[in-house]
XYZ file of C-alpha atoms in Angstrom:
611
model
C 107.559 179.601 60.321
C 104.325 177.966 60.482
C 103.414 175.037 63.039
C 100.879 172.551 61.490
C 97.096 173.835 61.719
C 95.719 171.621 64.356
C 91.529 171.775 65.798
C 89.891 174.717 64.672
C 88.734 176.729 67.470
C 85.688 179.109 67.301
C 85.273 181.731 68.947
C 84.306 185.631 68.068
C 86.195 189.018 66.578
C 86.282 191.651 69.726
C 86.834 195.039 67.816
C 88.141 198.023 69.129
C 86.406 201.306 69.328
C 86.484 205.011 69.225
C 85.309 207.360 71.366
C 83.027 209.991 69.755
C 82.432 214.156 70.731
C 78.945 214.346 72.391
C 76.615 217.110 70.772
C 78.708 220.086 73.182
C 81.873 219.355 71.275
C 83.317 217.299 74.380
C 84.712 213.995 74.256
C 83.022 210.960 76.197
C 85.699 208.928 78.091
C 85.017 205.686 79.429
C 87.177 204.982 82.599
C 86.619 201.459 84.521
C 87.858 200.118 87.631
C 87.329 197.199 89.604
C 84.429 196.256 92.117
C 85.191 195.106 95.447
C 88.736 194.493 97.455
C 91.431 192.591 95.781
C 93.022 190.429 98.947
C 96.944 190.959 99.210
C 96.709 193.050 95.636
C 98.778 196.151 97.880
C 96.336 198.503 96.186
C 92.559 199.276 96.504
C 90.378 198.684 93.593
C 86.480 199.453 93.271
C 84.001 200.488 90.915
C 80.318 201.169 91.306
C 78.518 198.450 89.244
C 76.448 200.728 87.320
C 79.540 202.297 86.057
C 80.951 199.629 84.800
C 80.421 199.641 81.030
C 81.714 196.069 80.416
C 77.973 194.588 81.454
C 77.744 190.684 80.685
C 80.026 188.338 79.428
C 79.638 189.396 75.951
C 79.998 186.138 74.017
C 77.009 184.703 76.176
C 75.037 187.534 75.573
C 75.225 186.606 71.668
C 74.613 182.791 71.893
C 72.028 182.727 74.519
C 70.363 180.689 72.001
C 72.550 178.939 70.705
C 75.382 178.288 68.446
C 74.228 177.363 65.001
C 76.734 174.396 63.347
C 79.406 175.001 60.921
C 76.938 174.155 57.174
C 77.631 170.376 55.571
C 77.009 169.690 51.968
C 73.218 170.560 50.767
C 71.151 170.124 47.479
C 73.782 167.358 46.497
C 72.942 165.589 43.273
C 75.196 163.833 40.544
C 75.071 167.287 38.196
C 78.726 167.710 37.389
C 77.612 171.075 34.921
C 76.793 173.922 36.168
C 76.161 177.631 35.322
C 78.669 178.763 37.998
C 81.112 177.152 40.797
C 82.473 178.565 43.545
C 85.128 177.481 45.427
C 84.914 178.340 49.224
C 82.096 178.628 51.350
C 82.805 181.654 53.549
C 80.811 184.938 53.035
C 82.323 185.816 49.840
C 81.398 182.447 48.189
C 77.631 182.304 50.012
C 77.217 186.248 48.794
C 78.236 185.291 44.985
C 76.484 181.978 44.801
C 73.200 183.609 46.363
C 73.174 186.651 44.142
C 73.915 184.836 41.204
C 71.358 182.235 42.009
C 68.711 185.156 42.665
C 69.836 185.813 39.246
C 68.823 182.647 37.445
C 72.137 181.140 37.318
C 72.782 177.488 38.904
C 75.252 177.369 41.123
C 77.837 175.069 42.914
C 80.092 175.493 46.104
C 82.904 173.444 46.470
C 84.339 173.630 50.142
C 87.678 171.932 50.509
C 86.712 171.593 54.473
C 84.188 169.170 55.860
C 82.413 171.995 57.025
C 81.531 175.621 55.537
C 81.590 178.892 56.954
C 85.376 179.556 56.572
C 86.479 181.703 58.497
C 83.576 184.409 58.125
C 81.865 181.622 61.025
C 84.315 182.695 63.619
C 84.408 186.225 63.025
C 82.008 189.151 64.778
C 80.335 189.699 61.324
C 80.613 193.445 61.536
C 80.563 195.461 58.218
C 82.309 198.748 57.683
C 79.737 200.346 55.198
C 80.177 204.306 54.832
C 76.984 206.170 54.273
C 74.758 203.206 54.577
C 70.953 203.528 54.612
C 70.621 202.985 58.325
C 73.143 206.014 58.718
C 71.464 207.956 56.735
C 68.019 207.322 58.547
C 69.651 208.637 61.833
C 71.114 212.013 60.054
C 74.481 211.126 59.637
C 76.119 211.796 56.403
C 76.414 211.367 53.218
C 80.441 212.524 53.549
C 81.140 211.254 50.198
C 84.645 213.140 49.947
C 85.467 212.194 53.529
C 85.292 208.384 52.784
C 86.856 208.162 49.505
C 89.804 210.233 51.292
C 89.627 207.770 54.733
C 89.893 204.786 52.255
C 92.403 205.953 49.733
C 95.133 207.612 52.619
C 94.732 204.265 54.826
C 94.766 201.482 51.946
C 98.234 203.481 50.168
C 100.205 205.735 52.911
C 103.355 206.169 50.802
C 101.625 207.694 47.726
C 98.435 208.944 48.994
C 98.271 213.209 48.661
C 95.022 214.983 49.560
C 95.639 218.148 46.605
C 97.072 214.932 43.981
C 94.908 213.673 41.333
C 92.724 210.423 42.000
C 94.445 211.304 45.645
C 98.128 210.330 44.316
C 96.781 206.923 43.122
C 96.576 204.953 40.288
C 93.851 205.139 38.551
C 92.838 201.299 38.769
C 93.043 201.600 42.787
C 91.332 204.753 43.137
C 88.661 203.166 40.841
C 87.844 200.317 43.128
C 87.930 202.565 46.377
C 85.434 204.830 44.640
C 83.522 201.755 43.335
C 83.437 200.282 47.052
C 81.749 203.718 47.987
C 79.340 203.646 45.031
C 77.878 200.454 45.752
C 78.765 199.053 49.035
C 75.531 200.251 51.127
C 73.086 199.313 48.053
C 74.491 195.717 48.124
C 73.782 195.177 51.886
C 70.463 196.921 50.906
C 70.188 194.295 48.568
C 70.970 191.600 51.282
C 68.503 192.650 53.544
C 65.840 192.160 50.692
C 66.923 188.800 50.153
C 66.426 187.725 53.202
C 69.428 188.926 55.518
C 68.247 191.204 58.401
C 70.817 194.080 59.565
C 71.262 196.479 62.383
C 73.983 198.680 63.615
C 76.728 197.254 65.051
C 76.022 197.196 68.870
C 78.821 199.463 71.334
C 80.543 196.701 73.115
C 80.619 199.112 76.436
C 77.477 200.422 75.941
C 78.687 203.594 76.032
C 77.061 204.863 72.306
C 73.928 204.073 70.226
C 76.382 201.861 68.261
C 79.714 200.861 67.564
C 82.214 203.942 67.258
C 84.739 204.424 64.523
C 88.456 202.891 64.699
C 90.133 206.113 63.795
C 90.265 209.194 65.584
C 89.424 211.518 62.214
C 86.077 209.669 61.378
C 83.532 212.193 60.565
C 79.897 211.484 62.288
C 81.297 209.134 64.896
C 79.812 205.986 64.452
C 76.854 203.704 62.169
C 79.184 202.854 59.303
C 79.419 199.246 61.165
C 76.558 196.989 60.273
C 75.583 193.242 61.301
C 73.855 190.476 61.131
C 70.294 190.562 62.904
C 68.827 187.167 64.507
C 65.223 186.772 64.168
C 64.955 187.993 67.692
C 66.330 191.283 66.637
C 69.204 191.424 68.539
C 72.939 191.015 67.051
C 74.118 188.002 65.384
C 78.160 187.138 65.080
C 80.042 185.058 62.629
C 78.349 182.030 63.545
C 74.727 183.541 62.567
C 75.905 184.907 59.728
C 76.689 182.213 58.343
C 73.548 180.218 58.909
C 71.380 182.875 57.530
C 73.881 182.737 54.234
C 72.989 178.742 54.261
C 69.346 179.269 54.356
C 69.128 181.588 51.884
C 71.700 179.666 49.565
C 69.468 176.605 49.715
C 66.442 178.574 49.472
C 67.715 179.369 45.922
C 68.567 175.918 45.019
C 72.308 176.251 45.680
C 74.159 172.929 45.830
C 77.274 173.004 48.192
C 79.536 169.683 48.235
C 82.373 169.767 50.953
C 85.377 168.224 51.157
C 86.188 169.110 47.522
C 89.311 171.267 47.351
C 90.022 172.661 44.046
C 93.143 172.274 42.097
C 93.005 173.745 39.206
C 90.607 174.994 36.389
C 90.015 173.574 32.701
C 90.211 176.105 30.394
C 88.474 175.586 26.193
C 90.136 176.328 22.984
C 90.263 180.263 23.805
C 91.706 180.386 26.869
C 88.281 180.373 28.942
C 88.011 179.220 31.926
C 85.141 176.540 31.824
C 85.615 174.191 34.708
C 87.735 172.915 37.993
C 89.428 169.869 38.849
C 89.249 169.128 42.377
C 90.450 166.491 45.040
C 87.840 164.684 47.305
C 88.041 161.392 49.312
C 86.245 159.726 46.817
C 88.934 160.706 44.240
C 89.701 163.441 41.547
C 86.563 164.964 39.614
C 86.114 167.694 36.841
C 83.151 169.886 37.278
C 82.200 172.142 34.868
C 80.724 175.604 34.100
C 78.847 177.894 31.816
C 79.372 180.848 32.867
C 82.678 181.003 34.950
C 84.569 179.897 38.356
C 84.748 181.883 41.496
C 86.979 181.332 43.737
C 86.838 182.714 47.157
C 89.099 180.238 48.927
C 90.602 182.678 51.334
C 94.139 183.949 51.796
C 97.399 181.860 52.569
C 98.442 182.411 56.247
C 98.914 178.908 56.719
C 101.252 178.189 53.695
C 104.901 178.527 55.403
C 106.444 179.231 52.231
C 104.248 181.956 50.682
C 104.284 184.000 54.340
C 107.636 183.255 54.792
C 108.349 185.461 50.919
C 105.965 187.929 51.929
C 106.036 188.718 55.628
C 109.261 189.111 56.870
C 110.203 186.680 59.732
C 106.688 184.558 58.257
C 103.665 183.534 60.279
C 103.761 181.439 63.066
C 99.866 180.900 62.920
C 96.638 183.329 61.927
C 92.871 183.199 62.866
C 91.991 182.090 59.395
C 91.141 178.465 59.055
C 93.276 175.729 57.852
C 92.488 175.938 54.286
C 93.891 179.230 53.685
C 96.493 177.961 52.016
C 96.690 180.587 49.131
C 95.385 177.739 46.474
C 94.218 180.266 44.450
C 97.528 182.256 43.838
C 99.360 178.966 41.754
C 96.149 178.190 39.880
C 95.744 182.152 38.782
C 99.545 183.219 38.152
C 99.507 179.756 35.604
C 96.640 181.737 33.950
C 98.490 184.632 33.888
C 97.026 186.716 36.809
C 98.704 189.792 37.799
C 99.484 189.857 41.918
C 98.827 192.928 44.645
C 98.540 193.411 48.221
C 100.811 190.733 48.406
C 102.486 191.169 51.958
C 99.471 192.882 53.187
C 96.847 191.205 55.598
C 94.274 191.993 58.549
C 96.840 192.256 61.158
C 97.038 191.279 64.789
C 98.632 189.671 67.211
C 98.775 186.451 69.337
C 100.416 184.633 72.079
C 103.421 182.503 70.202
C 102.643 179.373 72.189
C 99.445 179.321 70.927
C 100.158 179.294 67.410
C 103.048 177.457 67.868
C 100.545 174.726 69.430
C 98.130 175.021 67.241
C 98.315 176.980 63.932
C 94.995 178.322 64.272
C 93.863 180.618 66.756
C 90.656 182.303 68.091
C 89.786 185.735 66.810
C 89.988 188.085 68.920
C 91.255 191.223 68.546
C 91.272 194.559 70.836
C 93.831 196.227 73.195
C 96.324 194.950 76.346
C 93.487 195.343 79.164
C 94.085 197.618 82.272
C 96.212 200.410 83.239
C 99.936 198.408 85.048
C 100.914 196.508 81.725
C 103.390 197.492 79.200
C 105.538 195.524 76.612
C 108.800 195.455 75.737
C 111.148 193.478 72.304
C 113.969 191.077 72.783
C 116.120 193.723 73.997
C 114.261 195.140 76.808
C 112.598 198.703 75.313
C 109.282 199.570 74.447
C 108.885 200.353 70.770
C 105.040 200.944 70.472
C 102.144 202.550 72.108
C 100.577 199.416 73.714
C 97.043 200.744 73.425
C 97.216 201.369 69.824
C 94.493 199.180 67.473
C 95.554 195.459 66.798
C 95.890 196.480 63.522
C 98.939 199.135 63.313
C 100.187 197.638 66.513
C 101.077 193.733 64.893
C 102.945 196.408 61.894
C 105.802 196.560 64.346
C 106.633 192.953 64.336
C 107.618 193.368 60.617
C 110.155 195.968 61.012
C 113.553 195.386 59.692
C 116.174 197.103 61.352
C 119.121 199.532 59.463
C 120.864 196.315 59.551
C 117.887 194.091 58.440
C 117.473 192.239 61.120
C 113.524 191.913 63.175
C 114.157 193.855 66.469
C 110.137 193.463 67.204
C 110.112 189.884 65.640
C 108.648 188.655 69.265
C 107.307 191.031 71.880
C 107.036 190.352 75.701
C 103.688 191.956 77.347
C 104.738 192.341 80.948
C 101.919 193.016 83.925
C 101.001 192.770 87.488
C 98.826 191.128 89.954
C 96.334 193.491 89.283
C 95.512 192.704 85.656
C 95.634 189.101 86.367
C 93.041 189.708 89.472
C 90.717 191.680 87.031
C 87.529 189.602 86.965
C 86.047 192.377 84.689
C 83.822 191.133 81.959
C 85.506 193.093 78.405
C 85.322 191.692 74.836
C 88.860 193.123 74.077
C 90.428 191.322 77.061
C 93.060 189.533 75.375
C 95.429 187.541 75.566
C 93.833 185.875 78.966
C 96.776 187.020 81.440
C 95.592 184.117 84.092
C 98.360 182.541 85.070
C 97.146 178.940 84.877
C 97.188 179.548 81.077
C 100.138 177.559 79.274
C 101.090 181.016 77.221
C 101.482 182.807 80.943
C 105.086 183.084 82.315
C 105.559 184.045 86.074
C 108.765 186.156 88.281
C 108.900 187.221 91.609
C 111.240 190.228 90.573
C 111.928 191.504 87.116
C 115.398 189.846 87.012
C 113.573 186.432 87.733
C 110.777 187.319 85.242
C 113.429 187.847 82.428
C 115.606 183.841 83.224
C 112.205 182.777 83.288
C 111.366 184.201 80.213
C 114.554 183.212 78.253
C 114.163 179.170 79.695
C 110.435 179.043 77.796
C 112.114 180.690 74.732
C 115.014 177.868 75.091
C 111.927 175.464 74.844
C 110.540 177.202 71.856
C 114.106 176.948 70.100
C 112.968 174.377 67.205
C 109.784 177.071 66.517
C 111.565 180.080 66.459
C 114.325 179.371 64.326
C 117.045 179.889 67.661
C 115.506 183.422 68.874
C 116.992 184.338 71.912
C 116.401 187.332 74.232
C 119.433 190.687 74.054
C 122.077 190.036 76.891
C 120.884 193.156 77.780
C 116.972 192.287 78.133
C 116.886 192.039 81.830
C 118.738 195.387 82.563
C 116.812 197.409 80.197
C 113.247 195.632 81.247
C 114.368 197.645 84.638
C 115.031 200.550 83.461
C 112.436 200.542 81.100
C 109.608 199.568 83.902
C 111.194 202.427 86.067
C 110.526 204.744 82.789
C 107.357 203.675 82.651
C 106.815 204.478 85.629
C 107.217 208.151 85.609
C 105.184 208.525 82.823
C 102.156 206.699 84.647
C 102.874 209.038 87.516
C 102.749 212.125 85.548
C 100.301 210.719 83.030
C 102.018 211.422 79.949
C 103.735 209.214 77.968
C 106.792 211.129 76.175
C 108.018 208.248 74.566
C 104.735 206.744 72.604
C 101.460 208.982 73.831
C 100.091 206.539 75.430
C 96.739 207.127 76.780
C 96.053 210.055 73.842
C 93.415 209.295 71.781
C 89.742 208.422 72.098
C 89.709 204.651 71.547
C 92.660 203.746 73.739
C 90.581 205.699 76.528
C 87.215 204.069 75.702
C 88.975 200.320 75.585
C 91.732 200.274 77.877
C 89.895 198.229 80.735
C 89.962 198.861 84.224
C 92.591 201.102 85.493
C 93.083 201.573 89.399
C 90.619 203.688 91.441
C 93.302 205.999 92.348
C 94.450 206.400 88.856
C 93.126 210.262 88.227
C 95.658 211.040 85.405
C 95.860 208.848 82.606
C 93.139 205.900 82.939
C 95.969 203.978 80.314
C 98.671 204.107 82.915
C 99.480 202.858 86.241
C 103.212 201.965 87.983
C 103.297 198.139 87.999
C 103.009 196.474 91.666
C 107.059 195.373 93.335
C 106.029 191.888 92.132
C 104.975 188.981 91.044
C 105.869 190.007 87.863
C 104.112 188.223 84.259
C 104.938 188.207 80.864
C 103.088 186.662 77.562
C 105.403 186.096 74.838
C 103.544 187.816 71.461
C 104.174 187.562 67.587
C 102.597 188.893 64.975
C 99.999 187.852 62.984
C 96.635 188.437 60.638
C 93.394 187.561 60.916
C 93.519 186.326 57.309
C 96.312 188.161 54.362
C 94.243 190.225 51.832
C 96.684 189.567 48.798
C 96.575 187.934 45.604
C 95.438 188.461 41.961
C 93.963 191.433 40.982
C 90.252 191.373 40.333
C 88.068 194.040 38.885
C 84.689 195.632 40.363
C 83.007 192.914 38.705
C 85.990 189.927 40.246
C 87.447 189.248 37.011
C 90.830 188.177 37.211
C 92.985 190.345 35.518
C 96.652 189.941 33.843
C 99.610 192.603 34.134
C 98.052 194.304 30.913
C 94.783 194.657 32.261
C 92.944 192.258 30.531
C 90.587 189.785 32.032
C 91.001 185.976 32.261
C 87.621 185.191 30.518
C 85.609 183.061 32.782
C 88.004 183.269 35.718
C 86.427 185.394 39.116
C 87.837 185.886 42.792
C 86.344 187.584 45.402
C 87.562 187.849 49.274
C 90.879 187.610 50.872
C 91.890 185.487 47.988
C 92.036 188.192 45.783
C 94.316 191.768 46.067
C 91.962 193.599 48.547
C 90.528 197.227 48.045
C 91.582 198.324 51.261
C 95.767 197.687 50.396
C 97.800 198.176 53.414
C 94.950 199.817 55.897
C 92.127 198.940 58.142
C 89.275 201.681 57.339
C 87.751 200.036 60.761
C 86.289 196.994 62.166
C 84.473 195.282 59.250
C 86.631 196.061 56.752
C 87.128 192.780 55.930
C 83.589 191.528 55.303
C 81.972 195.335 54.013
C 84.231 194.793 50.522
C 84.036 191.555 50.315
C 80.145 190.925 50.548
C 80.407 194.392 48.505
C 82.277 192.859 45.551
C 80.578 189.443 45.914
C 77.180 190.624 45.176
C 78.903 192.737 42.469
C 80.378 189.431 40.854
C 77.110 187.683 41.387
C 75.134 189.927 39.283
C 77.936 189.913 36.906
C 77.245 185.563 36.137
C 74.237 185.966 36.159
C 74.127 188.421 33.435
C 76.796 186.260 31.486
C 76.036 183.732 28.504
C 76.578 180.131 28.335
C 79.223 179.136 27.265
C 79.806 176.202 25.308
C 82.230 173.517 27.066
C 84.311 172.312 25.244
C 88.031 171.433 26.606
C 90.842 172.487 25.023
């Protein structure tokens, strides 16, 4: 169930990363503890400064000079015909309307917020593009057959064979993931030469030239991630991003009216779509167009109905903005549209009082910090490798039982004093375990820490549709922590491999001083015990109609809906069920934007006239 989206918050995506072999075949580790004595913490903790690879607060670093403002409405004029419209003003709908602008089309954005950006403007910008030209400058690549296999095994697991024709896909899908490869590094090429500077995506630790891979098999390491560049050369996030989209859109005469949600299209005598109808506080309009309607309107996290069909348990809030409300999927299936991806999304997760509270959240996404922290489901056990990516670690919040119930449906992170004394400065340090935070629950022994936990779930009855913790949560929470335990005294986990791959050892955080066997894992101090109460979640859901290369919508029979286009998280997404790495929501969709830009623009006028 979804609360109500409330404020919007904005804040930035903290992605995880690998870590990569140096040139001697050896793997770089990245091990942090703290500087300094923690008073009364029972245990020493110090680091040398100049080891620690989490330098300055991150977030600060990138808005030293400021945080540009969410766009308004620009080039407004009384023009209700244009050659194209685009609904949604995120980086899909700035990508299609610039390119098909640069193109000689003339172009309107309809936002349904009072503000643009979507939720592109909170996001860390970064864009997974294999083999792109600043890759290939340093050496690294082409690996042609290595990406097309990385994409096709990730996006479809269950049919996905290596020895299989088009990998064991259909032919459609394979299409598109070989299409993404074709074309994805020549349309940020393309960018850049109208105007949108890029760089590497900077190592968060500073550990590597540049931001490492997500998954341990990636071939050359890192430089697939690219970003936005400020004019001062250094990194831009969401919030740049989307200010350098503005200025180029308006720089190309694109007209962008918010508060104009679309709610449907207009379609002529054939079937084309030539038009929207949309809803603004001045009343209903029709706008038309010559050469088709985008839409790029986002997924539908925040419609309880359409998460509650397609993610079992539903959403209880996501980082996309309010006005992913999954518009698009009731004006397309009227058309006809054929649906994917549906069930699918970016996934994550997030403290259930916050969404609860507010609907939306911030975006941040990364991996439990520090060494004495482990979590457990409504029965007491742990179920996952903590340190796992956001992405395949929210999966286990989904999983129905033999009996089809949601064991995982909440999870309970439980730490110590020490990871709440951590004053270490780490992008991937979420949730915020400081106690004075509302989400933050408090014991002085593990039996207190589970009552305590079961009175805020009491309060969060009405949310949670009744959940209640396993009568035999508190016994098993003992046992489990005493488990635990062992492992973090040995070093190896037996029951998840904790602590196993590169990326969990490059972002786990700081880890004790004494801690000389598995940097992931630590015994947790006699007490004051904590716990954050987590659900899962998505940064945005990635399904809908299907759209070809070019975003044409597409019926069951594989025929387009002439005039009809849909870029983004609105549409089914190239990437199906996986996460290639971070960026792999904004590399395909600024991909596929430019590719449906240059598709307009290339398109006749049509005449309009209504059916």
């Amino acid at each position: 169930m979804i609360p109500r989206p409330m404020t919007p918050i904005v804040v930035f995506a903290a992605w995880a990363s690998l870590g990569m072999k140096n040139s001697s075949g050896s793997v770089r580790r990245a091990r942090v503890v703290l500087h300094g004595e923690q008073a009364d913490s029972g245990r020493s903790h110090r680091m040398s400064p100049s080891k620690n690879p989490y330098k300055d607060p991150w977030w600060e670093r990138v808005v030293a000079d400021g945080v540009p403002p969410r766009p308004g409405s620009h080039g407004v004029s009384d023009a209700d015909t244009f050659d194209v419209i685009v609904a949604g003003a995120g980086a899909g709908g700035y990508v299609t309307a610039i390119v098909a602008a640069q193109g000689g089309a003339s172009v309107l954005i309809l936002e349904a917020a009072a503000e643009g950006g979507g939720t592109t403007y909170k996001s860390g910008a970064g864009m997974w593009v294999p083999d792109n030209s600043l890759m290939l400058a340093r050496g690294r690549g082409p690996n042609r057959d290595w990406a097309i296999h990385h994409m096709a095994r990730l996006a479809f697991p269950k049919v996905y064979d290596a020895d299989a024709p088009n990998l064991g896909l259909e032919q459609r899908d394979y299409d598109l993931i070989e299409t993404y490869y074709e074309h994805a590094a020549t349309a940020l090429d393309e960018l850049r030469d109208l105007g949108f500077p890029l760089m590497e995506f900077p190592s968060f630790t500073g550990n590597y030239e540049a931001m490492v891979e997500y998954h341990s098999d990636t071939e050359n390491g890192f430089g697939a991630h690219l970003a936005p560049m400020k004019d001062t050369g250094e990194y831009g996030a969401g919030v740049h991003m989307v200010a350098r989209l503005e200025a180029m859109a308006v720089a190309r005469g694109v007209e962008m009216r918010t508060e104009h949600r679309v709610t449907g299209v207009i379609q002529d005598a054939d079937g084309a779509v030539i038009g929207v109808t949309a809803t603004t506080p001045g009343g209903d309009v029709e706008l038309h167009a010559r050469r088709g309607v985008v839409f790029a309107t986002g997924g539908y996290p925040h419609n309880r109905e359409l998460a509650a069909e397609n993610f079992p348990g539903g959403l209880y809030g996501s980082c996309a903005v309010p006005t992913a409300r999954g518009d698009f999927i009731a004006i397309a299936t009227e058309l006809g549209a054929e649906l994917g991806n549906m069930g699918e999304g970016w996934g994550t997760e997030h403290p259930l009082e916050q969404m609860v509270r507010d609907g939306e959240v911030a975006e941040h996404n990364g991996t439990y910090p520090g060494d004495s922290v482990l979590m457990v489901n409504g029965a007491g056990k742990r179920v996952v490798n903590e340190k796992m990516t956001y992405h395949e670690r929210s999966k286990i919040h989904f999983v129905r039982d033999e009996d089809g119930g949601l064991p995982n449906h909440l999870m309970f992170i439980v730490f110590d004093r020490f990871i709440v004394e951590d004053e270490t400065s780490q992008p991937n340090k979420w949730p915020d375990p400081n106690p004075s935070n509302y989400w933050v629950i408090s014991g002085e022994t593990l039996d207190d820490l589970a009552a305590q936990i079961a009175a805020r779930l009491e309060g969060l009855s009405e949310a949670t549709g009744g959940y209640t913790l396993k009568p035999e949560f508190a016994a098993n929470l003992k046992a489990t922590v005493e488990r635990f335990h062992a492992f973090a005294r040995n070093g190896v986990d037996e029951d998840f491999h904790r602590g196993e791959t590169d990326i969990e050892l490059d972002w786990t955080g700081p880890s004790h001083v004494e801690n000389d066997k598995n940097p992931t894992m630590w015994p947790l101090d006699d007490g004051p015990y904590y716990a954050i109460i987590m659900a899962g979640s998505v940064l945005d859901t990635n399904g809908g109609p299907r759209a070809s290369a070019a975003g044409e919508i597409l019926r069951a029979d594989g025929s387009v809906i002439p005039g009809l286009y849909g870029v983004g998280n609105c549409v089914a997404s190239v990437a199906g069920a996986g996460y290639w790495s971070g960026g792999s929501t904004l590399g395909p969709i600024v991909t596929f934007a430019t590719l449906t830009g240059k598709h307009l623009a290339a398109q006749p006028a049509r005449e309009l006239q209504a059916s």
